[in-house]
Structures are given as C-alpha cells and as structure tokens.
C-alpha cells in the first residue's frame, strides 16, 4: 500500500476499535475500557470486566458493532479540560490514570472522540464517519497487563479488524485461512518438530529429535560461516549477577523484561543478551590497533519476559536461541565492518531462500529521555555512519523514528510473514556507549588508549523465529540442506531392510541425514507418511534396486525417476549446494 492508503487503513482500524468499545459498553455497562489502538492487522482493545469474554460473547459484541455501524454516526473530535475530563471519566480508573499522566506531562486539554452517545478519550486520527466501515470481524481474545507491566492489573483483550466492504473482509478472511494452513504452530506439530506442555509452561517449547536436528543444522551453518569470516567463539553463563546489568544499563532500561533470581542474598538475572558478557571477555586482554577488529560470536540461550498473552508458538517465547555477535572495532573500521556484516546477512538470506525483504533504519527520538541514553552527540555520529552505509550501498530503506535500541541506532532487515504482518528478522546495531561504560580500550599507534565502537549483530537472528518463518514461507517444504531428514529409504518388504541399512550407512558417510522406514506397513502408506513429513527425497528399495544398482527416487512433490549410485550422489551434492 502507498502512504495514504496505509494512513486511511490505520484510521479505519482505529475507528473500528471505538465501535468495539461502544458495543462493549452498551452490552456490558460495568466494563472499564482502557486503550484500543490500531495495530498492523486490525486493532485490539483492553478492558476490565468481571465476566470472561468467550466466543459466544464475541459473536454478540460483533452483532452489536454491526448495528452501531448502521447508525452512520460522525466521529466528532473534542477537547476537555483536565478537571472536566477527570469528572467525566471518574468511574474508569484507567482513563483517570491516563488523564493524570497527561496532566503531569504538561497537557492542559484532553482530546476526545464522540460518535452518537459514546465518548472515548483519544488523540486520533479517525475516519470522519463510522459509515465508512462496511464490515467488521472480531477475531480472538487474550489477556494483557495494564500498560504492559506485570505488576499492574490483568485486563481482557479483544482483537478485531474492519474493512470498507464485505468483499474486502471476505478476501482477507480467505487469505488468513490459507495463512493458517501454513502456520508454524500447525506445521511444527504435523512435521514432528516441537511441542508444548502445560506441565512445563507457556513460552517454553520442547524440540523433538527432528526439530532439534533442524536447530543443530542451522546453528552449525552460521557458526561455520562466521569462523570463515574471522569470528571467535565464546561461551558465557546463562545467569549473571545484577552488577553486570547495572554497568550496561539494562538494569535501568530493561529490568522489567528480565527473569530475576535471588541466590544467597544476591540478585541474579537469567541473561536476556550476551553483549555485556562478551565485553568482559574482551576486557580480559589488552589489544592494540593491529588486533582490531575483534569479532566475538555465540549461539546463546537467552531469556526474556514476554507478556504471557503475547506468547505464540516458537516466535514469541520466554527462552530462545540467538545467533549473537559483537564486533569491537576502531572507529575508522566501522563502515567497513557494517558493510561486511550486511553482506553476511545477505548471504544467509540467500541460503535460506528469503528474497522479499527490505531495510529499516531505526532511529532515536531525542525527546524520549526515558527510553534512550541521553547523549545527542553519540546518537548523531552513530546515525550518520549507518545512513552513509545505506546510501553508499544504494539499498532501498525506510527510516523509522523512535525504533532504535536504547543504546544506539540500528538497521533492521524486515519481511512479511504469512499473515502479512511485518517482522524484524535480523538486525545490525551500532553502540557508541558500551566502550565507555565497560572501560574498553585498545592501544593506538601513538601508545594512547582509545575507545572502540561496538556493533551488535544477529545474522540468522533467533533460531526459533527463523525456523518458524521458514516453515510458514515454504509451507514446510524446507530447503534440502535445512531439512531434519533429507532422505527416507523405503524397503518394499522386510527382507530388504538389511540392504536398506547398508545404503543408509553409505549415504550417512557422505554427510546426509537419512532414516529407513522399517514399519510393518504397505509401500503406499510408507510413501504417504514420508510425504506428510515433507521429506525431500524417498528411495524405494526392492529386488530391482538390489540387483541393478539403480535406485527409484521419489521427490516429495511426486516426481519419480531412477538413478545409479554415482548419479544419486551428484544429485544430492547439487541439492545440498542449492
């Protein structure tokens, strides 16, 4: 969509959120509505209500929304003084808290929008009239902490969407249905890759042997590629005293997103990132200008406290595996290292088969003192370097205000998932603050100690999220090199199992991942089982194969042909390289 269309769609979904809140209040007068923003695919609205909203209640609210739309009311913007607003919303503690927050930040007038008899505080923007919405659909419910803080009240959240016409809604619903068929949660179960357990807990998926193999293949791929490019491997602990995060600033800026432990009277955290650990490794030696850059890489288990209502499959989890790396460089090496980092990411995307992506230059907001380190000179320098790299490379990119990390700007590699939602796959971040905080230095030519610059980088990102993205993009038909089981040998009867195992050993010695189907089933059932698991190649083994030395090859798409052993090896090598 172009900018104007995006803006119109955002207004529509924002207006639909107000229509939802209107319907909710009409049906449940005791509900306390909180906030209802537009999101990338529709809207959500948070509220407090004693009774739980289930699927039947959703249908009831959706029906009332459609009745309200028929009233064709205008969306009228208004203003209230702080005292007037506090009086008007006095029975709603969430609105009162928001009004007081605005007043404390210097606001003298509170913006509202009214349609019919319904009034909600909101800065907009909205459509001129709710009549511009022709169709609405409520999608699901979940829970959310008020203001995203687990210490606050747990609210109910309803997700919905709206369109100009029923036809547009139907087309969207059909596309969503197809996307659900390729959901990584559905495919993960069907392909026997991962499971979840209520006994273990939400946000903590279990990878089966097949899924663990896929994780191992992806990890080895990036570790080997990094080693070729001069990276040094580290291994750091999964929990750390709070002292480290006080130095890094995570204690101040990120504490609420970390899992806290108390051990022998001391405060510890499960690590949410490896950067401060790798800084301590760097500090354990004295480096000179000749040694730079130092590239430290680790595939690390990390822990971040996502809101429980946002946990989803292996995309939003509490424990995950990050291909984390930190480049500690001289300032004059920064552009070259960022360029080489982007080249590595492009290489990884090519191997993964990801073609439809773009770059986002994520910048700071100088007015947001709470979110960002207050060092304007550092921010301007860092952003100038990233912009120079992007401009010189002639790559298409978009700029995003207020999307940087708290310590520096970044380049995010963006793509859309099967639901059409924009995701950040990989990232490159510049950090001018870490060296000062951790007293990192190197010896320059003239013998003086100088501060290096840090580049944070994830070339294949979070392994779990990348696997989920690959499953959804391919519908489970993974590239040959990444498939947990690349070949399945299918004996036509029990008497050929020994021969099949001999072939398995020969091919495993060549470096391929192979299983022999020894189940007491018909040949047709065995082939179907392999196809359901989307195994790239099947080798049917019977008397003809034993005597002729030619193998009947069947691809997962149903294509069949015969190859001798040498031809088979050439075929496999080509698939592996692709």
Coordinates of C-alpha atoms in Angstrom, one line a residue:
X1 CA 0.0 0.0 0.0
X2 CA 1.1 3.6 -0.5
X3 CA 1.4 6.0 2.4
X4 CA -2.1 7.5 2.0
X5 CA -3.7 4.0 1.9
X6 CA -1.8 3.0 5.0
X7 CA -3.0 6.1 6.8
X8 CA -6.6 5.5 5.8
X9 CA -6.5 1.9 6.8
X10 CA -5.0 2.9 10.2
X11 CA -7.8 5.4 10.7
X12 CA -10.4 2.7 9.8
X13 CA -9.0 0.2 12.3
X14 CA -8.7 2.9 14.9
X15 CA -12.3 3.9 14.3
X16 CA -13.4 0.2 14.4
X17 CA -11.7 -0.1 17.9
X18 CA -14.0 2.7 19.1
X19 CA -17.0 1.0 17.6
X20 CA -16.0 -2.2 19.5
X21 CA -15.7 -0.2 22.8
X22 CA -19.1 1.4 22.1
X23 CA -20.7 -2.0 21.6
X24 CA -19.0 -3.4 24.7
X25 CA -20.2 -0.6 26.9
X26 CA -23.8 -0.9 25.5
X27 CA -23.8 -4.7 26.3
X28 CA -21.7 -4.7 29.4
X29 CA -22.2 -1.3 31.2
X30 CA -19.9 -2.3 34.0
X31 CA -16.9 -2.8 31.7
X32 CA -14.0 -0.4 32.3
X33 CA -12.4 0.3 28.9
X34 CA -8.7 1.1 28.8
X35 CA -6.9 1.5 25.4
X36 CA -7.7 0.4 21.9
X37 CA -5.0 1.2 19.3
X38 CA -4.8 0.2 15.7
X39 CA -2.2 -2.5 15.0
X40 CA -0.6 -3.8 11.9
X41 CA -3.5 -6.2 11.1
X42 CA -6.7 -4.6 12.6
X43 CA -7.0 -3.4 16.3
X44 CA -7.2 -4.6 19.8
X45 CA -8.9 -3.1 22.8
X46 CA -8.1 -3.8 26.5
X47 CA -10.7 -3.6 29.2
X48 CA -11.7 -4.8 32.7
X49 CA -14.8 -6.9 33.1
X50 CA -15.8 -9.4 35.8
X51 CA -17.1 -11.9 33.4
X52 CA -14.9 -13.6 30.8
X53 CA -15.5 -12.8 27.1
X54 CA -15.8 -16.1 25.2
X55 CA -16.6 -17.0 21.6
X56 CA -20.4 -16.6 22.1
X57 CA -19.8 -13.2 23.7
X58 CA -17.6 -12.2 20.8
X59 CA -20.5 -13.0 18.4
X60 CA -22.9 -10.9 20.5
X61 CA -20.5 -7.9 20.5
X62 CA -19.8 -8.2 16.8
X63 CA -23.5 -8.2 16.1
X64 CA -23.9 -5.0 18.2
X65 CA -21.0 -3.4 16.3
X66 CA -22.8 -4.0 13.0
X67 CA -26.0 -2.4 14.5
X68 CA -23.9 0.6 15.6
X69 CA -22.4 0.9 12.1
X70 CA -25.9 1.2 10.6
X71 CA -26.4 4.4 12.7
X72 CA -23.8 6.1 10.4
X73 CA -22.7 8.5 13.1
X74 CA -20.0 11.1 12.7
X75 CA -16.6 10.8 14.6
X76 CA -16.5 14.2 16.3
X77 CA -13.3 15.4 17.8
X78 CA -13.5 17.4 21.1
X79 CA -11.4 18.8 23.9
X80 CA -11.9 18.7 27.7
X81 CA -10.1 20.5 30.4
X82 CA -8.2 18.2 32.8
X83 CA -10.7 18.7 35.7
X84 CA -13.7 18.2 33.3
X85 CA -12.1 15.0 31.9
X86 CA -11.4 13.6 35.4
X87 CA -15.0 14.3 36.3
X88 CA -16.4 12.7 33.1
X89 CA -14.3 9.6 33.4
X90 CA -14.3 9.4 37.2
X91 CA -15.8 5.8 37.2
X92 CA -13.0 4.5 35.0
X93 CA -9.6 4.2 36.9
X94 CA -7.7 3.5 33.6
X95 CA -8.9 6.7 31.9
X96 CA -8.3 8.7 35.2
X97 CA -4.7 7.4 35.3
X98 CA -4.1 8.3 31.7
X99 CA -5.5 11.8 32.3
X100 CA -3.3 12.3 35.3
X101 CA -0.3 11.1 33.3
X102 CA -1.0 13.6 30.5
X103 CA -1.6 16.4 33.0
X104 CA 1.8 15.6 34.7
X105 CA 3.4 15.9 31.3
X106 CA 2.0 19.4 30.9
X107 CA -1.2 18.7 28.9
X108 CA -4.0 21.2 29.7
X109 CA -6.6 19.8 27.3
X110 CA -7.6 16.1 26.9
X111 CA -8.6 15.0 23.3
X112 CA -11.8 13.0 22.9
X113 CA -13.8 11.5 20.1
X114 CA -17.6 11.1 20.1
X115 CA -19.9 9.0 18.0
X116 CA -23.6 9.2 19.0
X117 CA -23.7 9.0 22.8
X118 CA -20.3 7.2 23.1
X119 CA -17.3 9.3 24.2
X120 CA -13.7 8.0 24.5
X121 CA -10.6 9.9 25.2
X122 CA -8.2 9.6 22.2
X123 CA -5.9 11.7 20.2
X124 CA -7.0 10.1 16.9
X125 CA -6.8 10.2 14.0
X126 CA -10.2 8.7 12.9
X127 CA -12.4 8.4 9.9
X128 CA -15.0 11.3 9.5
X129 CA -17.8 8.8 10.0
X130 CA -18.3 5.2 11.1
X131 CA -20.4 4.8 8.0
X132 CA -17.1 4.4 6.0
X133 CA -16.7 1.0 7.7
X134 CA -18.7 -1.7 5.8
X135 CA -17.7 -4.9 7.6
X136 CA -16.1 -5.9 10.9
X137 CA -14.9 -9.1 12.4
X138 CA -13.8 -9.9 15.9
X139 CA -11.0 -12.5 15.9
X140 CA -9.9 -13.6 19.3
X141 CA -9.4 -12.9 23.0
X142 CA -6.3 -12.8 25.2
X143 CA -5.1 -11.1 28.3
X144 CA -2.7 -8.2 28.8
X145 CA -1.2 -6.3 31.7
X146 CA -2.3 -2.7 32.1
X147 CA 0.5 -0.6 30.5
X148 CA 2.4 -3.8 29.7
X149 CA 3.6 -4.0 33.3
X150 CA 3.1 -7.4 35.1
X151 CA 2.7 -5.6 38.4
X152 CA -0.5 -4.0 37.1
X153 CA -4.0 -5.4 36.7
X154 CA -4.6 -8.1 34.1
X155 CA -7.1 -6.9 31.5
X156 CA -9.0 -8.8 28.8
X157 CA -8.0 -8.0 25.3
X158 CA -10.1 -8.5 22.1
X159 CA -8.6 -8.4 18.6
X160 CA -10.7 -7.4 15.6
X161 CA -10.5 -5.9 12.1
X162 CA -12.6 -3.8 9.8
X163 CA -12.9 -3.1 6.1
X164 CA -14.8 -0.7 3.7
X165 CA -16.8 -3.6 2.2
X166 CA -17.8 -7.2 3.0
X167 CA -16.0 -8.3 -0.2
X168 CA -12.7 -7.0 1.2
X169 CA -13.3 -8.7 4.5
X170 CA -14.1 -12.0 2.7
X171 CA -10.9 -11.7 0.7
X172 CA -8.9 -11.0 3.8
X173 CA -10.5 -14.0 5.6
X174 CA -9.7 -16.3 2.7
X175 CA -6.0 -15.2 2.7
X176 CA -5.9 -15.6 6.5
X177 CA -7.3 -19.1 6.2
X178 CA -4.5 -20.0 3.7
X179 CA -2.0 -18.5 6.1
X180 CA -3.4 -20.6 9.0
X181 CA -2.8 -23.7 6.9
X182 CA 0.9 -22.6 6.8
X183 CA 1.0 -21.6 10.5
X184 CA 4.3 -22.7 12.0
X185 CA 2.4 -24.0 15.1
X186 CA 0.3 -26.3 12.9
X187 CA 3.3 -27.3 10.7
X188 CA 5.5 -27.8 13.8
X189 CA 3.1 -30.4 15.1
X190 CA 2.4 -32.1 11.7
X191 CA 6.1 -32.3 10.9
X192 CA 7.0 -33.5 14.4
X193 CA 9.4 -30.6 15.2
X194 CA 8.3 -29.2 18.5
X195 CA 5.6 -29.5 21.2
X196 CA 4.4 -27.5 24.2
X197 CA 3.4 -28.8 27.6
X198 CA 1.3 -27.1 30.3
X199 CA 3.3 -29.0 32.8
X200 CA 6.5 -27.2 31.6
X201 CA 4.8 -23.9 30.9
X202 CA 3.9 -21.4 28.3
X203 CA 6.6 -19.9 26.2
X204 CA 8.9 -22.9 26.8
X205 CA 8.6 -25.1 23.7
X206 CA 10.1 -28.6 23.6
X207 CA 12.0 -29.5 20.4
X208 CA 11.6 -33.2 19.3
X209 CA 14.6 -35.1 17.8
X210 CA 13.6 -33.9 14.3
X211 CA 13.2 -30.2 15.5
X212 CA 16.5 -30.4 17.5
X213 CA 18.3 -31.6 14.3
X214 CA 17.0 -28.7 12.4
X215 CA 18.2 -26.3 15.1
X216 CA 21.6 -28.0 15.1
X217 CA 21.9 -27.7 11.3
X218 CA 21.1 -24.0 11.4
X219 CA 23.5 -23.4 14.3
X220 CA 26.4 -25.3 12.6
X221 CA 25.8 -23.4 9.4
X222 CA 26.1 -20.0 11.0
X223 CA 29.0 -21.0 13.3
X224 CA 31.0 -22.4 10.4
X225 CA 30.3 -19.4 8.2
X226 CA 31.3 -17.0 11.0
X227 CA 34.5 -18.9 11.6
X228 CA 35.4 -18.5 7.9
X229 CA 34.9 -14.7 8.3
X230 CA 37.2 -14.3 11.3
X231 CA 34.7 -14.6 14.2
X232 CA 36.0 -16.0 17.5
X233 CA 33.6 -18.2 19.5
X234 CA 32.6 -17.6 23.1
X235 CA 30.6 -19.5 25.7
X236 CA 29.0 -17.5 28.5
X237 CA 26.8 -18.3 31.6
X238 CA 23.0 -18.1 31.3
X239 CA 22.7 -16.3 34.6
X240 CA 24.5 -13.3 35.9
X241 CA 24.7 -11.0 39.0
X242 CA 22.8 -7.8 38.7
X243 CA 26.1 -5.9 38.9
X244 CA 26.8 -6.6 35.2
X245 CA 23.5 -5.2 34.1
X246 CA 23.9 -2.1 36.2
X247 CA 27.1 -1.3 34.3
X248 CA 25.5 -2.0 30.9
X249 CA 22.3 0.0 31.7
X250 CA 20.0 -3.0 31.2
X251 CA 19.1 -2.8 34.9
X252 CA 17.7 0.6 34.4
X253 CA 16.2 0.3 30.9
X254 CA 15.3 -3.4 30.7
X255 CA 14.8 -4.8 34.2
X256 CA 11.1 -5.5 33.7
X257 CA 11.8 -7.7 30.8
X258 CA 14.3 -9.9 32.7
X259 CA 13.7 -13.0 34.9
X260 CA 15.0 -12.2 38.3
X261 CA 16.6 -14.8 40.8
X262 CA 17.7 -14.4 44.4
X263 CA 20.7 -16.6 45.3
X264 CA 22.4 -16.5 48.7
X265 CA 21.1 -13.0 49.3
X266 CA 22.4 -11.6 45.9
X267 CA 20.3 -10.5 42.9
X268 CA 20.8 -12.5 39.7
X269 CA 19.1 -12.5 36.3
X270 CA 18.7 -15.0 33.5
X271 CA 20.6 -13.3 30.7
X272 CA 18.5 -11.6 28.0
X273 CA 21.6 -11.0 25.8
X274 CA 25.3 -11.8 25.7
X275 CA 26.8 -8.4 24.9
X276 CA 28.0 -7.5 28.5
X277 CA 29.4 -10.9 28.9
X278 CA 31.4 -10.7 25.8
X279 CA 32.7 -7.2 26.8
X280 CA 34.1 -8.8 29.9
X281 CA 35.9 -11.4 27.7
X282 CA 37.3 -8.5 25.6
X283 CA 38.5 -6.7 28.7
X284 CA 40.4 -9.7 30.0
X285 CA 43.2 -8.9 27.5
X286 CA 44.9 -5.7 26.2
X287 CA 44.5 -5.3 22.5
X288 CA 46.4 -3.0 20.1
X289 CA 45.2 -1.2 17.0
X290 CA 46.7 -4.1 15.0
X291 CA 44.4 -6.7 16.6
X292 CA 41.2 -4.9 15.7
X293 CA 38.5 -5.7 14.8
X294 CA 37.7 -8.4 17.4
X295 CA 34.6 -10.3 16.3
X296 CA 33.0 -12.4 19.1
X297 CA 30.2 -14.8 18.3
X298 CA 28.0 -17.1 20.3
X299 CA 24.8 -19.1 19.7
X300 CA 23.3 -18.4 23.1
X301 CA 20.3 -19.4 25.1
X302 CA 18.6 -16.2 26.2
X303 CA 15.6 -15.4 28.4
X304 CA 13.1 -12.5 28.0
X305 CA 9.9 -12.0 29.9
X306 CA 7.4 -11.5 27.2
X307 CA 3.8 -10.9 28.3
X308 CA 2.1 -14.2 28.7
X309 CA -0.8 -13.1 26.4
X310 CA 1.6 -12.4 23.6
X311 CA 3.4 -15.8 23.7
X312 CA 3.0 -17.7 20.4
X313 CA 4.5 -20.9 19.1
X314 CA 8.2 -20.6 18.8
X315 CA 8.0 -16.9 17.6
X316 CA 7.2 -15.3 21.0
X317 CA 8.8 -17.4 23.8
X318 CA 10.5 -16.9 27.2
X319 CA 13.6 -18.9 26.3
X320 CA 15.1 -18.7 22.8
X321 CA 18.4 -19.2 20.9
X322 CA 20.1 -16.2 19.4
X323 CA 22.9 -16.1 16.9
X324 CA 24.5 -13.2 18.8
X325 CA 27.7 -11.5 17.9
X326 CA 29.6 -8.3 18.8
X327 CA 32.2 -6.6 16.7
X328 CA 34.6 -4.4 18.7
X329 CA 36.2 -2.1 16.1
X330 CA 38.3 1.0 15.7
X331 CA 36.1 4.0 14.7
X332 CA 37.8 4.1 11.2
X333 CA 36.8 0.4 10.7
X334 CA 33.1 1.0 11.5
X335 CA 31.7 1.5 7.9
X336 CA 33.7 -1.5 6.5
X337 CA 32.5 -3.8 9.3
X338 CA 28.9 -2.8 8.9
X339 CA 29.2 -3.4 5.2
X340 CA 30.7 -6.8 5.7
X341 CA 28.0 -7.6 8.3
X342 CA 25.2 -6.8 5.9
X343 CA 27.0 -8.9 3.2
X344 CA 27.0 -11.8 5.6
X345 CA 23.3 -11.3 6.4
X346 CA 22.5 -11.2 2.6
X347 CA 24.4 -14.4 2.1
X348 CA 22.4 -16.1 4.9
X349 CA 19.1 -14.9 3.4
X350 CA 20.1 -16.3 0.1
X351 CA 20.9 -19.7 1.6
X352 CA 17.6 -19.6 3.4
X353 CA 15.8 -18.6 0.2
X354 CA 14.4 -15.3 1.6
X355 CA 14.0 -12.9 -1.2
X356 CA 11.2 -10.5 -0.3
X357 CA 12.8 -8.2 2.3
X358 CA 13.8 -4.6 2.9
X359 CA 15.8 -2.5 5.3
X360 CA 14.6 -0.3 8.1
X361 CA 16.9 2.4 9.5
X362 CA 15.7 2.6 13.1
X363 CA 16.5 5.9 14.8
X364 CA 16.0 7.5 18.2
X365 CA 13.6 10.1 19.4
X366 CA 15.6 12.9 21.2
X367 CA 12.6 13.8 23.2
X368 CA 12.2 10.3 24.7
X369 CA 14.6 10.6 27.6
X370 CA 13.3 7.5 29.4
X371 CA 13.8 5.1 26.5
X372 CA 17.2 6.3 25.2
X373 CA 20.7 7.0 26.6
X374 CA 20.9 10.8 26.8
X375 CA 23.9 11.5 24.6
X376 CA 22.9 13.5 21.5
X377 CA 26.4 13.7 20.1
X378 CA 26.8 9.9 20.2
X379 CA 23.4 9.4 18.5
X380 CA 24.1 11.9 15.7
X381 CA 27.5 10.2 15.0
X382 CA 26.1 6.7 15.0
X383 CA 23.1 7.6 12.8
X384 CA 25.3 9.4 10.3
X385 CA 27.5 6.3 9.9
X386 CA 24.5 4.0 9.3
X387 CA 23.0 6.4 6.9
X388 CA 26.3 6.7 5.0
X389 CA 26.5 2.9 4.7
X390 CA 22.9 2.6 3.4
X391 CA 23.2 5.5 1.0
X392 CA 26.5 4.3 -0.5
X393 CA 25.2 0.8 -0.9
X394 CA 22.2 2.1 -3.0
X395 CA 20.0 -0.2 -0.9
X396 CA 16.3 0.7 -0.6
X397 CA 15.4 1.5 3.0
X398 CA 12.9 3.3 5.1
X399 CA 13.5 5.4 8.2
X400 CA 11.7 4.7 11.5
X401 CA 11.7 7.2 14.3
X402 CA 11.7 6.0 17.9
X403 CA 12.6 2.4 16.9
X404 CA 16.2 2.3 17.9
X405 CA 17.7 0.2 20.8
X406 CA 18.2 2.2 24.0
X407 CA 22.0 2.4 23.4
X408 CA 22.1 3.2 19.6
X409 CA 20.5 3.2 16.1
X410 CA 20.2 0.0 14.0
X411 CA 19.5 -1.4 10.6
X412 CA 16.6 -4.0 10.8
X413 CA 16.0 -6.5 8.0
X414 CA 12.3 -6.6 7.6
X415 CA 10.0 -9.1 5.9
X416 CA 6.3 -10.0 6.0
X417 CA 5.0 -13.2 7.5
X418 CA 2.2 -15.3 6.0
X419 CA -0.3 -13.1 7.8
X420 CA 1.0 -10.0 6.1
X421 CA 2.5 -8.7 9.4
X422 CA 5.9 -7.0 9.2
X423 CA 8.6 -8.8 11.2
X424 CA 12.2 -7.9 12.0
X425 CA 14.3 -11.0 11.0
X426 CA 17.8 -9.8 11.6
X427 CA 19.5 -6.7 12.9
X428 CA 22.7 -4.6 13.0
X429 CA 23.1 -2.1 15.8
X430 CA 25.8 0.5 16.5
X431 CA 26.7 1.2 20.1
X432 CA 29.0 4.1 21.0
X433 CA 28.2 3.9 24.7
X434 CA 29.3 0.4 25.7
X435 CA 33.0 1.0 25.5
X436 CA 32.8 3.9 27.9
X437 CA 30.5 2.1 30.3
X438 CA 32.8 -1.0 30.4
X439 CA 36.0 0.9 30.2
X440 CA 37.0 -1.0 27.0
X441 CA 40.0 0.3 25.1
X442 CA 42.8 -0.6 22.7
X443 CA 46.4 0.8 22.3
X444 CA 46.7 3.2 19.3
X445 CA 49.8 3.7 17.2
X446 CA 50.9 6.6 19.3
X447 CA 50.7 4.5 22.5
X448 CA 47.5 6.1 23.8
X449 CA 44.4 4.3 24.9
X450 CA 41.4 4.7 22.7
X451 CA 37.7 3.7 22.9
X452 CA 36.5 1.2 20.4
X453 CA 33.0 1.1 18.9
X454 CA 30.7 -1.9 19.3
X455 CA 28.4 -3.4 16.6
X456 CA 25.7 -5.8 17.8
X457 CA 24.7 -8.2 15.1
X458 CA 22.5 -11.3 14.5
X459 CA 23.0 -12.8 11.1
X460 CA 20.3 -15.6 11.3
X461 CA 18.7 -13.9 14.3
X462 CA 16.7 -16.0 16.7
X463 CA 17.0 -19.6 15.5
X464 CA 13.4 -20.5 16.6
X465 CA 11.9 -17.5 14.9
X466 CA 13.9 -18.1 11.7
X467 CA 12.7 -21.7 11.7
X468 CA 9.1 -20.6 12.2
X469 CA 9.5 -18.0 9.4
X470 CA 11.0 -20.7 7.0
X471 CA 8.2 -23.2 7.9
X472 CA 5.5 -20.6 7.1
X473 CA 7.2 -19.3 3.9
X474 CA 7.7 -22.8 2.5
X475 CA 4.6 -24.5 3.8
X476 CA 7.0 -27.0 5.5
X477 CA 8.8 -27.8 2.2
X478 CA 12.1 -26.8 3.6
X479 CA 15.3 -26.5 1.6
X480 CA 17.2 -29.8 1.3
X481 CA 20.2 -28.6 3.4
X482 CA 17.9 -27.5 6.3
X483 CA 15.5 -30.5 6.3
X484 CA 15.9 -32.5 9.5
X485 CA 15.5 -35.7 7.5
X486 CA 16.8 -35.3 3.9
X487 CA 16.2 -38.8 2.6
X488 CA 14.0 -41.7 3.6
X489 CA 14.8 -45.2 2.4
X490 CA 11.6 -47.3 2.0
X491 CA 12.2 -51.1 1.7
X492 CA 9.4 -52.8 -0.2
X493 CA 9.4 -55.7 2.3
X494 CA 11.1 -56.9 5.5
X495 CA 13.8 -58.9 3.6
X496 CA 15.3 -55.7 2.1
X497 CA 15.8 -53.9 5.4
X498 CA 19.4 -55.0 5.8
X499 CA 20.2 -53.8 2.3
X500 CA 18.5 -50.5 3.0
X501 CA 20.5 -50.0 6.2
X502 CA 23.7 -50.7 4.2
X503 CA 22.7 -47.9 1.8
X504 CA 21.8 -45.7 4.7
X505 CA 25.3 -46.1 6.1
X506 CA 27.0 -45.3 2.8
X507 CA 24.9 -42.1 2.4
X508 CA 25.4 -41.1 6.0
X509 CA 29.2 -41.4 5.5
X510 CA 28.7 -38.8 2.7
X511 CA 27.2 -36.5 5.2
X512 CA 23.4 -36.8 4.6
X513 CA 20.6 -37.3 7.2
X514 CA 18.7 -40.5 6.4
X515 CA 16.2 -42.8 8.0
X516 CA 15.0 -46.3 7.0
X517 CA 11.3 -47.0 7.3
X518 CA 11.0 -50.4 9.0
X519 CA 7.4 -50.2 10.0
X520 CA 5.1 -53.1 9.1
X521 CA 3.0 -51.1 6.6
X522 CA 2.3 -51.2 2.9
X523 CA 4.6 -49.4 0.5
X524 CA 1.8 -46.9 -0.3
X525 CA 1.4 -46.0 3.4
X526 CA 5.2 -45.6 3.9
X527 CA 5.4 -43.2 0.9
X528 CA 2.4 -41.2 2.2
X529 CA 4.0 -41.0 5.7
X530 CA 7.2 -39.6 4.2
X531 CA 5.2 -37.1 2.1
X532 CA 3.2 -35.9 5.1
X533 CA 6.6 -35.2 6.8
X534 CA 7.6 -33.3 3.7
X535 CA 10.9 -35.3 3.4
X536 CA 12.6 -34.0 0.2
X537 CA 13.6 -37.4 -1.2
X538 CA 12.5 -41.0 -0.9
X539 CA 14.4 -44.0 -2.2
X540 CA 12.3 -47.1 -2.7
X541 CA 14.4 -50.3 -2.3
X542 CA 13.4 -53.7 -3.6
X543 CA 14.7 -56.6 -5.7
X544 CA 15.3 -54.4 -8.8
X545 CA 17.4 -51.9 -6.8
X546 CA 19.3 -54.7 -5.1
X547 CA 20.2 -56.4 -8.4
X548 CA 20.5 -53.4 -10.8
X549 CA 22.2 -50.9 -8.6
X550 CA 19.7 -48.3 -9.7
X551 CA 17.5 -46.6 -7.2
X552 CA 13.9 -45.4 -7.7
X553 CA 13.9 -41.8 -6.5
X554 CA 10.7 -40.1 -5.5
X555 CA 10.5 -36.4 -4.6
X556 CA 8.0 -35.0 -2.1
X557 CA 6.1 -33.4 -5.0
X558 CA 5.5 -36.8 -6.6
X559 CA 8.2 -36.6 -9.3
X560 CA 9.8 -40.0 -9.9
X561 CA 13.0 -41.2 -11.7
X562 CA 15.8 -43.7 -11.5
X563 CA 19.5 -43.0 -10.7
X564 CA 22.6 -45.1 -10.3
X565 CA 24.6 -44.6 -7.1
X566 CA 27.1 -42.1 -8.7
X567 CA 24.3 -40.1 -10.2
X568 CA 22.5 -40.1 -6.9
X569 CA 25.5 -38.7 -5.1
X570 CA 25.8 -35.9 -7.8
X571 CA 22.1 -35.2 -7.3
X572 CA 22.5 -34.9 -3.6
X573 CA 25.5 -32.7 -3.8
X574 CA 23.7 -30.3 -6.1
X575 CA 20.7 -30.2 -3.7
X576 CA 22.9 -29.6 -0.7
X577 CA 24.7 -26.7 -2.5
X578 CA 21.4 -25.1 -3.6

